[in-house]
mmCIF file of C-alpha atoms and ligand atoms in Angstrom:
data_model
loop_
_atom_site.group_PDB
_atom_site.id
_atom_site.type_symbol
_atom_site.label_atom_id
_atom_site.label_comp_id
_atom_site.label_asym_id
_atom_site.label_seq_id
_atom_site.Cartn_x
_atom_site.Cartn_y
_atom_site.Cartn_z
ATOM 1 C CA UNK A 658 -26.562 -1.863 -1.265
ATOM 2 C CA UNK A 659 -25.646 1.730 -0.442
ATOM 3 C CA UNK A 660 -23.331 2.981 2.278
ATOM 4 C CA UNK A 661 -23.461 6.479 3.739
ATOM 5 C CA UNK A 662 -20.315 7.705 5.514
ATOM 6 C CA UNK A 663 -21.318 10.605 7.722
ATOM 7 C CA UNK A 664 -19.336 13.549 9.069
ATOM 8 C CA UNK A 665 -15.834 12.441 8.081
ATOM 9 C CA UNK A 666 -13.246 15.062 7.202
ATOM 10 C CA UNK A 667 -12.268 14.650 3.563
ATOM 11 C CA UNK A 668 -9.639 16.283 1.393
ATOM 12 C CA UNK A 669 -11.407 18.156 -1.431
ATOM 13 C CA UNK A 670 -10.010 18.293 -4.997
ATOM 14 C CA UNK A 671 -8.957 21.864 -4.105
ATOM 15 C CA UNK A 672 -6.774 20.488 -1.301
ATOM 16 C CA UNK A 673 -8.978 21.701 1.571
ATOM 17 C CA UNK A 674 -9.913 19.564 4.578
ATOM 18 C CA UNK A 675 -13.666 19.731 5.071
ATOM 19 C CA UNK A 676 -16.385 17.769 6.898
ATOM 20 C CA UNK A 677 -18.596 16.173 4.211
ATOM 21 C CA UNK A 678 -21.097 13.358 3.659
ATOM 22 C CA UNK A 679 -20.292 10.523 1.243
ATOM 23 C CA UNK A 680 -22.684 8.043 -0.400
ATOM 24 C CA UNK A 681 -21.413 4.804 -1.969
ATOM 25 C CA UNK A 682 -23.574 2.771 -4.341
ATOM 26 C CA UNK A 683 -22.153 -0.650 -5.185
ATOM 27 C CA UNK A 684 -18.507 -0.069 -6.028
ATOM 28 C CA UNK A 685 -19.018 3.605 -6.990
ATOM 29 C CA UNK A 686 -18.820 6.886 -5.049
ATOM 30 C CA UNK A 687 -22.270 8.282 -5.859
ATOM 31 C CA UNK A 688 -22.233 11.563 -3.908
ATOM 32 C CA UNK A 689 -19.861 13.755 -1.911
ATOM 33 C CA UNK A 690 -21.655 16.803 -0.486
ATOM 34 C CA UNK A 691 -22.790 18.758 2.595
ATOM 35 C CA UNK A 692 -25.867 16.490 2.655
ATOM 36 C CA UNK A 693 -26.392 13.255 0.717
ATOM 37 C CA UNK A 694 -29.304 10.847 0.215
ATOM 38 C CA UNK A 695 -29.678 8.310 3.042
ATOM 39 C CA UNK A 696 -32.396 5.652 2.586
ATOM 40 C CA UNK A 697 -33.754 3.565 5.491
ATOM 41 C CA UNK A 698 -32.021 0.353 4.357
ATOM 42 C CA UNK A 699 -28.607 1.992 3.761
ATOM 43 C CA UNK A 700 -25.638 1.095 5.924
ATOM 44 C CA UNK A 701 -24.632 4.215 7.817
ATOM 45 C CA UNK A 702 -21.073 4.663 9.081
ATOM 46 C CA UNK A 703 -20.735 7.454 11.633
ATOM 47 C CA UNK A 704 -17.252 8.926 11.124
ATOM 48 C CA UNK A 705 -17.229 12.086 13.245
ATOM 49 C CA UNK A 706 -13.642 12.892 14.238
ATOM 50 C CA UNK A 707 -12.178 10.641 11.525
ATOM 51 C CA UNK A 708 -10.478 11.503 8.245
ATOM 52 C CA UNK A 709 -11.636 9.724 5.082
ATOM 53 C CA UNK A 710 -8.923 9.082 2.493
ATOM 54 C CA UNK A 711 -9.073 7.515 -0.964
ATOM 55 C CA UNK A 712 -7.677 3.968 -1.122
ATOM 56 C CA UNK A 713 -3.896 4.003 -0.802
ATOM 57 C CA UNK A 714 -1.652 2.356 -3.406
ATOM 58 C CA UNK A 715 1.477 0.753 -1.929
ATOM 59 C CA UNK A 716 3.887 0.639 -4.880
ATOM 60 C CA UNK A 717 6.504 -1.617 -3.259
ATOM 61 C CA UNK A 718 5.824 -4.680 -1.125
ATOM 62 C CA UNK A 719 7.702 -7.967 -0.733
ATOM 63 C CA UNK A 720 5.112 -10.582 0.199
ATOM 64 C CA UNK A 721 6.126 -14.152 0.946
ATOM 65 C CA UNK A 722 3.915 -16.349 -1.216
ATOM 66 C CA UNK A 723 4.967 -18.620 -2.794
ATOM 67 C CA UNK A 724 7.674 -20.144 -0.647
ATOM 68 C CA UNK A 725 7.635 -18.571 2.792
ATOM 69 C CA UNK A 726 3.966 -18.641 3.739
ATOM 70 C CA UNK A 727 4.765 -19.229 7.425
ATOM 71 C CA UNK A 728 5.733 -15.544 7.435
ATOM 72 C CA UNK A 729 2.739 -14.298 5.471
ATOM 73 C CA UNK A 730 0.583 -15.382 2.551
ATOM 74 C CA UNK A 731 -1.342 -13.414 -0.034
ATOM 75 C CA UNK A 732 -4.519 -13.612 2.072
ATOM 76 C CA UNK A 733 -3.004 -12.332 5.327
ATOM 77 C CA UNK A 734 -0.866 -9.769 3.485
ATOM 78 C CA UNK A 735 -3.802 -8.384 1.532
ATOM 79 C CA UNK A 736 -5.972 -8.310 4.690
ATOM 80 C CA UNK A 737 -3.238 -6.237 6.329
ATOM 81 C CA UNK A 738 -3.390 -3.914 3.315
ATOM 82 C CA UNK A 739 -7.165 -3.515 3.654
ATOM 83 C CA UNK A 740 -6.917 -2.950 7.399
ATOM 84 C CA UNK A 741 -4.399 -0.159 6.793
ATOM 85 C CA UNK A 742 -6.380 1.507 3.994
ATOM 86 C CA UNK A 743 -4.206 0.128 1.176
ATOM 87 C CA UNK A 744 -6.537 -0.907 -1.637
ATOM 88 C CA UNK A 745 -3.862 -1.803 -4.225
ATOM 89 C CA UNK A 746 -0.333 -3.165 -3.941
ATOM 90 C CA UNK A 747 2.521 -3.749 -6.380
ATOM 91 C CA UNK A 748 4.552 -6.782 -5.360
ATOM 92 C CA UNK A 749 8.200 -7.631 -5.934
ATOM 93 C CA UNK A 750 9.616 -10.817 -7.474
ATOM 94 C CA UNK A 751 11.849 -12.117 -4.631
ATOM 95 C CA UNK A 752 9.553 -14.949 -3.608
ATOM 96 C CA UNK A 753 10.567 -18.623 -3.702
ATOM 97 C CA UNK A 754 10.671 -19.407 -6.559
ATOM 98 C CA UNK A 755 11.342 -15.874 -7.816
ATOM 99 C CA UNK A 756 8.922 -14.369 -10.364
ATOM 100 C CA UNK A 757 11.150 -14.471 -13.432
ATOM 101 C CA UNK A 758 9.105 -16.028 -16.236
ATOM 102 C CA UNK A 759 5.530 -16.583 -17.427
ATOM 103 C CA UNK A 760 5.050 -19.787 -15.414
ATOM 104 C CA UNK A 761 6.051 -18.236 -12.082
ATOM 105 C CA UNK A 762 3.998 -15.119 -12.855
ATOM 106 C CA UNK A 763 0.926 -17.212 -13.777
ATOM 107 C CA UNK A 764 1.290 -19.161 -10.536
ATOM 108 C CA UNK A 765 1.381 -15.941 -8.487
ATOM 109 C CA UNK A 766 -1.593 -14.483 -10.379
ATOM 110 C CA UNK A 767 -3.665 -17.627 -9.760
ATOM 111 C CA UNK A 768 -2.840 -17.541 -6.048
ATOM 112 C CA UNK A 769 -3.683 -13.831 -5.889
ATOM 113 C CA UNK A 770 -6.996 -14.311 -7.702
ATOM 114 C CA UNK A 771 -7.989 -16.928 -5.107
ATOM 115 C CA UNK A 772 -6.769 -15.125 -2.010
ATOM 116 C CA UNK A 773 -6.344 -11.353 -2.345
ATOM 117 C CA UNK A 774 -8.921 -9.003 -0.828
ATOM 118 C CA UNK A 775 -7.439 -5.893 -2.510
ATOM 119 C CA UNK A 776 -6.187 -5.038 -6.014
ATOM 120 C CA UNK A 777 -2.768 -6.270 -7.007
ATOM 121 C CA UNK A 778 0.010 -6.031 -9.579
ATOM 122 C CA UNK A 779 3.254 -7.974 -9.864
ATOM 123 C CA UNK A 780 6.737 -7.118 -11.108
ATOM 124 C CA UNK A 781 8.837 -9.462 -13.237
ATOM 125 C CA UNK A 782 12.356 -9.782 -11.825
ATOM 126 C CA UNK A 783 15.431 -9.376 -14.017
ATOM 127 C CA UNK A 784 18.194 -11.973 -13.808
ATOM 128 C CA UNK A 785 21.279 -12.253 -15.975
ATOM 129 C CA UNK A 786 19.544 -15.001 -17.972
ATOM 130 C CA UNK A 787 15.936 -13.940 -18.574
ATOM 131 C CA UNK A 788 16.348 -10.849 -20.770
ATOM 132 C CA UNK A 789 14.429 -12.539 -23.581
ATOM 133 C CA UNK A 790 11.180 -12.654 -21.567
ATOM 134 C CA UNK A 791 11.333 -9.354 -19.642
ATOM 135 C CA UNK A 792 9.183 -7.551 -22.197
ATOM 136 C CA UNK A 793 6.868 -10.417 -23.109
ATOM 137 C CA UNK A 794 5.610 -11.906 -19.826
ATOM 138 C CA UNK A 795 2.114 -10.569 -19.166
ATOM 139 C CA UNK A 796 0.528 -8.912 -17.233
ATOM 140 C CA UNK A 797 3.153 -7.110 -15.120
ATOM 141 C CA UNK A 798 3.427 -3.601 -13.687
ATOM 142 C CA UNK A 799 7.090 -3.384 -14.645
ATOM 143 C CA UNK A 800 10.566 -4.908 -14.572
ATOM 144 C CA UNK A 801 12.354 -5.011 -11.216
ATOM 145 C CA UNK A 802 16.144 -4.859 -11.215
ATOM 146 C CA UNK A 803 18.161 -5.498 -8.077
ATOM 147 C CA UNK A 804 21.341 -3.589 -9.025
ATOM 148 C CA UNK A 805 22.568 -4.577 -5.557
ATOM 149 C CA UNK A 806 21.370 -6.334 -2.382
ATOM 150 C CA UNK A 807 20.719 -9.450 -4.410
ATOM 151 C CA UNK A 808 18.176 -12.199 -3.745
ATOM 152 C CA UNK A 809 19.615 -15.379 -5.314
ATOM 153 C CA UNK A 810 19.516 -15.007 -9.100
ATOM 154 C CA UNK A 811 17.817 -11.602 -8.815
ATOM 155 C CA UNK A 812 20.884 -9.463 -9.403
ATOM 156 C CA UNK A 813 21.956 -7.482 -12.450
ATOM 157 C CA UNK A 814 25.069 -5.530 -11.565
ATOM 158 C CA UNK A 815 27.010 -5.550 -14.851
ATOM 159 C CA UNK A 816 26.694 -2.378 -16.892
ATOM 160 C CA UNK A 817 26.508 -4.059 -20.337
ATOM 161 C CA UNK A 818 23.539 -6.193 -19.206
ATOM 162 C CA UNK A 819 21.847 -3.212 -17.554
ATOM 163 C CA UNK A 820 22.402 -1.234 -20.754
ATOM 164 C CA UNK A 821 20.676 -3.977 -22.763
ATOM 165 C CA UNK A 822 17.683 -4.106 -20.413
ATOM 166 C CA UNK A 823 17.246 -0.319 -20.603
ATOM 167 C CA UNK A 824 17.606 -0.383 -24.401
ATOM 168 C CA UNK A 825 15.013 -3.106 -25.111
ATOM 169 C CA UNK A 826 11.269 -2.493 -24.780
ATOM 170 C CA UNK A 827 9.239 0.244 -23.151
ATOM 171 C CA UNK A 828 8.086 -1.170 -19.832
ATOM 172 C CA UNK A 829 8.713 0.703 -16.628
ATOM 173 C CA UNK A 830 11.954 -0.336 -14.933
ATOM 174 C CA UNK A 831 12.050 -0.146 -11.119
ATOM 175 C CA UNK A 832 15.513 -0.284 -9.580
ATOM 176 C CA UNK A 833 16.852 -1.231 -6.174
ATOM 177 C CA UNK A 834 19.806 1.107 -6.584
ATOM 178 C CA UNK A 835 22.841 -0.091 -4.650
ATOM 179 C CA UNK A 836 26.275 -0.764 -6.181
ATOM 180 C CA UNK A 837 26.944 -4.468 -5.603
ATOM 181 C CA UNK A 838 30.652 -4.172 -6.532
ATOM 182 C CA UNK A 839 31.202 -1.584 -3.813
ATOM 183 C CA UNK A 840 29.147 -3.617 -1.318
ATOM 184 C CA UNK A 841 31.307 -6.695 -2.047
ATOM 185 C CA UNK A 842 34.547 -4.773 -1.571
ATOM 186 C CA UNK A 843 33.381 -3.139 1.642
ATOM 187 C CA UNK A 844 32.125 -6.443 3.036
ATOM 188 C CA UNK A 845 35.725 -7.694 2.806
ATOM 189 C CA UNK A 846 37.030 -4.483 4.360
ATOM 190 C CA UNK A 847 34.676 -4.856 7.350
ATOM 191 C CA UNK A 848 35.007 -8.670 7.600
ATOM 192 C CA UNK A 849 34.922 -9.963 11.175
ATOM 193 C CA UNK A 850 32.998 -7.014 12.585
ATOM 194 C CA UNK A 851 29.891 -8.287 14.328
ATOM 195 C CA UNK A 852 28.216 -5.004 15.307
ATOM 196 C CA UNK A 853 24.997 -4.909 13.284
ATOM 197 C CA UNK A 854 25.426 -1.138 12.829
ATOM 198 C CA UNK A 855 28.296 -1.834 10.417
ATOM 199 C CA UNK A 856 25.601 -2.756 7.874
ATOM 200 C CA UNK A 857 25.039 0.967 7.196
ATOM 201 C CA UNK A 858 28.783 1.433 6.641
ATOM 202 C CA UNK A 859 29.168 -1.521 4.283
ATOM 203 C CA UNK A 860 26.168 -0.497 2.143
ATOM 204 C CA UNK A 861 27.035 3.169 2.443
ATOM 205 C CA UNK A 862 25.691 6.295 0.780
ATOM 206 C CA UNK A 863 28.227 6.051 -2.057
ATOM 207 C CA UNK A 864 26.977 2.537 -2.914
ATOM 208 C CA UNK A 865 23.466 4.009 -3.184
ATOM 209 C CA UNK A 866 24.559 7.097 -5.137
ATOM 210 C CA UNK A 867 26.682 5.113 -7.650
ATOM 211 C CA UNK A 868 23.723 2.946 -8.642
ATOM 212 C CA UNK A 869 21.209 5.809 -8.737
ATOM 213 C CA UNK A 870 23.571 7.762 -11.018
ATOM 214 C CA UNK A 871 23.996 4.776 -13.335
ATOM 215 C CA UNK A 872 20.233 4.187 -13.525
ATOM 216 C CA UNK A 873 19.629 7.853 -14.403
ATOM 217 C CA UNK A 874 22.409 7.731 -17.026
ATOM 218 C CA UNK A 875 20.831 4.689 -18.718
ATOM 219 C CA UNK A 876 17.326 6.116 -18.442
ATOM 220 C CA UNK A 877 18.520 9.325 -20.142
ATOM 221 C CA UNK A 878 20.369 7.380 -22.864
ATOM 222 C CA UNK A 879 17.266 5.397 -23.889
ATOM 223 C CA UNK A 880 14.528 7.758 -22.596
ATOM 224 C CA UNK A 881 13.361 4.771 -20.581
ATOM 225 C CA UNK A 882 10.647 5.118 -17.924
ATOM 226 C CA UNK A 883 12.443 4.588 -14.608
ATOM 227 C CA UNK A 884 11.275 4.317 -11.015
ATOM 228 C CA UNK A 885 13.861 4.577 -8.225
ATOM 229 C CA UNK A 886 12.737 2.502 -5.256
ATOM 230 C CA UNK A 887 13.277 3.426 -1.591
ATOM 231 C CA UNK A 888 15.608 6.412 -1.859
ATOM 232 C CA UNK A 889 17.626 6.527 1.373
ATOM 233 C CA UNK A 890 20.341 9.204 1.249
ATOM 234 C CA UNK A 891 20.641 12.966 1.156
ATOM 235 C CA UNK A 892 23.282 12.877 -1.568
ATOM 236 C CA UNK A 893 20.871 11.035 -3.850
ATOM 237 C CA UNK A 894 18.259 13.755 -3.191
ATOM 238 C CA UNK A 895 20.872 16.413 -4.082
ATOM 239 C CA UNK A 896 21.832 14.515 -7.236
ATOM 240 C CA UNK A 897 18.220 13.972 -8.329
ATOM 241 C CA UNK A 898 17.311 17.603 -7.691
ATOM 242 C CA UNK A 899 19.799 18.406 -10.485
ATOM 243 C CA UNK A 900 19.420 15.394 -12.751
ATOM 244 C CA UNK A 901 15.943 13.858 -12.385
ATOM 245 C CA UNK A 902 14.265 13.430 -15.774
ATOM 246 C CA UNK A 903 10.587 14.091 -16.552
ATOM 247 C CA UNK A 904 9.911 10.346 -17.043
ATOM 248 C CA UNK A 905 11.574 9.306 -13.757
ATOM 249 C CA UNK A 906 9.691 8.761 -10.471
ATOM 250 C CA UNK A 907 11.219 8.332 -7.022
ATOM 251 C CA UNK A 908 9.873 6.921 -3.761
ATOM 252 C CA UNK A 909 10.888 6.910 -0.099
ATOM 253 C CA UNK A 910 9.832 4.657 2.800
ATOM 254 C CA UNK A 911 8.565 5.752 6.236
ATOM 255 C CA UNK A 912 11.519 3.952 7.827
ATOM 256 C CA UNK A 913 14.059 6.005 5.858
ATOM 257 C CA UNK A 914 12.155 9.194 6.715
ATOM 258 C CA UNK A 915 11.767 8.476 10.421
ATOM 259 C CA UNK A 916 14.572 6.184 11.657
ATOM 260 C CA UNK A 917 18.349 6.621 11.807
ATOM 261 C CA UNK A 918 21.367 4.401 12.521
ATOM 262 C CA UNK A 919 20.672 5.068 16.212
ATOM 263 C CA UNK A 920 17.928 2.430 15.929
ATOM 264 C CA UNK A 921 20.582 -0.336 15.888
ATOM 265 C CA UNK A 922 21.415 0.371 19.549
ATOM 266 C CA UNK A 923 17.744 0.080 20.496
ATOM 267 C CA UNK A 924 16.405 -2.760 18.356
ATOM 268 C CA UNK A 925 19.529 -4.470 16.932
ATOM 269 C CA UNK A 926 19.029 -6.417 13.741
ATOM 270 C CA UNK A 927 15.339 -5.444 13.596
ATOM 271 C CA UNK A 928 16.718 -2.179 12.222
ATOM 272 C CA UNK A 929 18.603 -3.983 9.448
ATOM 273 C CA UNK A 930 17.218 -3.393 5.963
ATOM 274 C CA UNK A 931 18.349 -2.732 2.405
ATOM 275 C CA UNK A 932 19.125 0.016 1.647
ATOM 276 C CA UNK A 933 20.217 0.586 5.245
ATOM 277 C CA UNK A 934 19.177 3.283 7.706
ATOM 278 C CA UNK A 935 21.145 6.531 7.462
ATOM 279 C CA UNK A 936 21.650 9.700 9.539
ATOM 280 C CA UNK A 937 19.312 12.421 10.777
ATOM 281 C CA UNK A 938 20.770 14.730 8.102
ATOM 282 C CA UNK A 939 19.644 12.190 5.483
ATOM 283 C CA UNK A 940 16.126 12.077 7.031
ATOM 284 C CA UNK A 941 15.904 15.845 6.692
ATOM 285 C CA UNK A 942 16.961 15.863 3.040
ATOM 286 C CA UNK A 943 14.511 13.069 2.239
ATOM 287 C CA UNK A 944 11.667 15.059 3.864
ATOM 288 C CA UNK A 945 12.708 18.121 1.895
ATOM 289 C CA UNK A 946 12.808 16.065 -1.319
ATOM 290 C CA UNK A 947 9.320 14.727 -0.594
ATOM 291 C CA UNK A 948 7.964 18.199 0.109
ATOM 292 C CA UNK A 949 9.446 19.831 -2.983
ATOM 293 C CA UNK A 950 8.661 17.011 -5.436
ATOM 294 C CA UNK A 951 12.106 15.443 -6.037
ATOM 295 C CA UNK A 952 10.504 12.404 -4.374
ATOM 296 C CA UNK A 953 7.063 11.568 -5.766
ATOM 297 C CA UNK A 954 5.527 9.213 -3.214
ATOM 298 C CA UNK A 955 5.858 6.964 -0.180
ATOM 299 C CA UNK A 956 6.043 3.151 -0.324
ATOM 300 C CA UNK A 957 6.319 0.734 2.588
ATOM 301 C CA UNK A 958 8.833 -1.826 1.188
ATOM 302 C CA UNK A 959 6.895 -4.168 3.496
ATOM 303 C CA UNK A 960 8.968 -7.376 3.867
ATOM 304 C CA UNK A 961 8.272 -9.639 6.843
ATOM 305 C CA UNK A 962 11.027 -11.730 8.423
ATOM 306 C CA UNK A 963 10.999 -14.464 11.058
ATOM 307 C CA UNK A 964 13.771 -16.515 12.585
ATOM 308 C CA UNK A 965 13.887 -19.574 10.323
ATOM 309 C CA UNK A 966 14.164 -21.930 13.308
ATOM 310 C CA UNK A 967 10.788 -20.619 14.482
ATOM 311 C CA UNK A 968 9.141 -21.487 11.169
ATOM 312 C CA UNK A 969 5.794 -23.136 11.793
ATOM 313 C CA UNK A 970 3.895 -25.417 9.417
ATOM 314 C CA UNK A 971 1.429 -23.376 7.365
ATOM 315 C CA UNK A 972 -1.847 -23.336 9.335
ATOM 316 C CA UNK A 973 -4.719 -24.987 7.506
ATOM 317 C CA UNK A 974 -7.160 -22.121 7.981
ATOM 318 C CA UNK A 975 -9.855 -22.262 5.314
ATOM 319 C CA UNK A 976 -10.263 -19.167 3.232
ATOM 320 C CA UNK A 977 -13.242 -17.285 4.525
ATOM 321 C CA UNK A 978 -14.355 -13.881 5.544
ATOM 322 C CA UNK A 979 -12.609 -13.893 8.974
ATOM 323 C CA UNK A 980 -14.469 -10.693 9.677
ATOM 324 C CA UNK A 981 -13.841 -9.169 6.245
ATOM 325 C CA UNK A 982 -17.395 -9.710 5.011
ATOM 326 C CA UNK A 983 -17.290 -6.830 2.558
ATOM 327 C CA UNK A 984 -13.942 -7.838 1.071
ATOM 328 C CA UNK A 985 -13.719 -11.598 1.298
ATOM 329 C CA UNK A 986 -13.510 -13.278 -2.160
ATOM 330 C CA UNK A 987 -15.398 -16.321 -0.858
ATOM 331 C CA UNK A 988 -18.414 -14.493 0.560
HETATM 332 O O1 DOR B 2384 15.363 -4.802 3.340
HETATM 333 C C1 DOR B 2384 14.829 -5.294 2.341
HETATM 334 N N1 DOR B 2384 14.141 -6.435 2.422
HETATM 335 N N2 DOR B 2384 14.961 -4.689 1.140
HETATM 336 C C2 DOR B 2384 14.528 -5.247 0.013
HETATM 337 O O2 DOR B 2384 14.639 -4.643 -1.030
HETATM 338 C C3 DOR B 2384 13.958 -6.609 0.044
HETATM 339 C C4 DOR B 2384 13.348 -6.907 1.340
HETATM 340 C C5 DOR B 2384 12.990 -8.357 1.575
HETATM 341 O O3 DOR B 2384 12.320 -8.936 0.729
HETATM 342 O O4 DOR B 2384 13.326 -8.898 2.623
#
């Protein structure tokens, strides 16, 4: 079966936006040109006025299967990806149980094979007790370290253990860079304050900078491939502009580019995330970092939450195309 997409604006390899015709044959792009072959039995998609992009890779998502499927499962999450143009996602280990060994990884892979409508990859999570398997579990897209903002056992905040993880193996290490020691101390300092906006003060810019600096220091020491997840502060951009290494990549989320601490007054705890929202000055520095290459790409850090008391039993909806005829694994 061939598909012709007509009159969409595409971005050429030269970086120009131009109206072009595209022909797909099976799972391959067969032609991109001013005019392309269109046979009578081809599916024709008229895309005048629309922009056609390559499939997007979301390099950081926190889906909820296994364990919290009333919020989202791998089928609904991957359908949301497809609907938004995301054709591949890399998923984090803070599910229930967490993905911290071969058995939990195999379980997630089997679920994904049965349910996902887009491509996927999974991180193995580092704990203080699973160093022996971090470089052997397979297949993973990398090792995720929560240096702060822990999820149960998923926390490695002691420098000697971090040093060991960076020193052993070659896999990419992705860090949630917040200094848990500083967060702990500031939580005590702000104890009793109920204003949700205090979240940004407890997990402040220094907590973020401390951890980013430590991750860069360890990456330099062992020449270890490092990815810094969801950069949130201007001082981290300033630091990385000076100290980023050729084998380090950095990402930012739309929420840290577009929202500020003012969101707490409007939407309360819906604005609460880790790392927290910052100031407009931080937004500006993050945009600048993205434009000049200190920051390499955008990730969503998608992570759905519901009020636990509203948790519903998992609906018994059979897997099926639900309108996704082209993508559904069962069709
Ligand atoms: O705000 C966050 N929520 N940051 C993370 O890194 C994890 C995520 C979640 O899974 O809820």
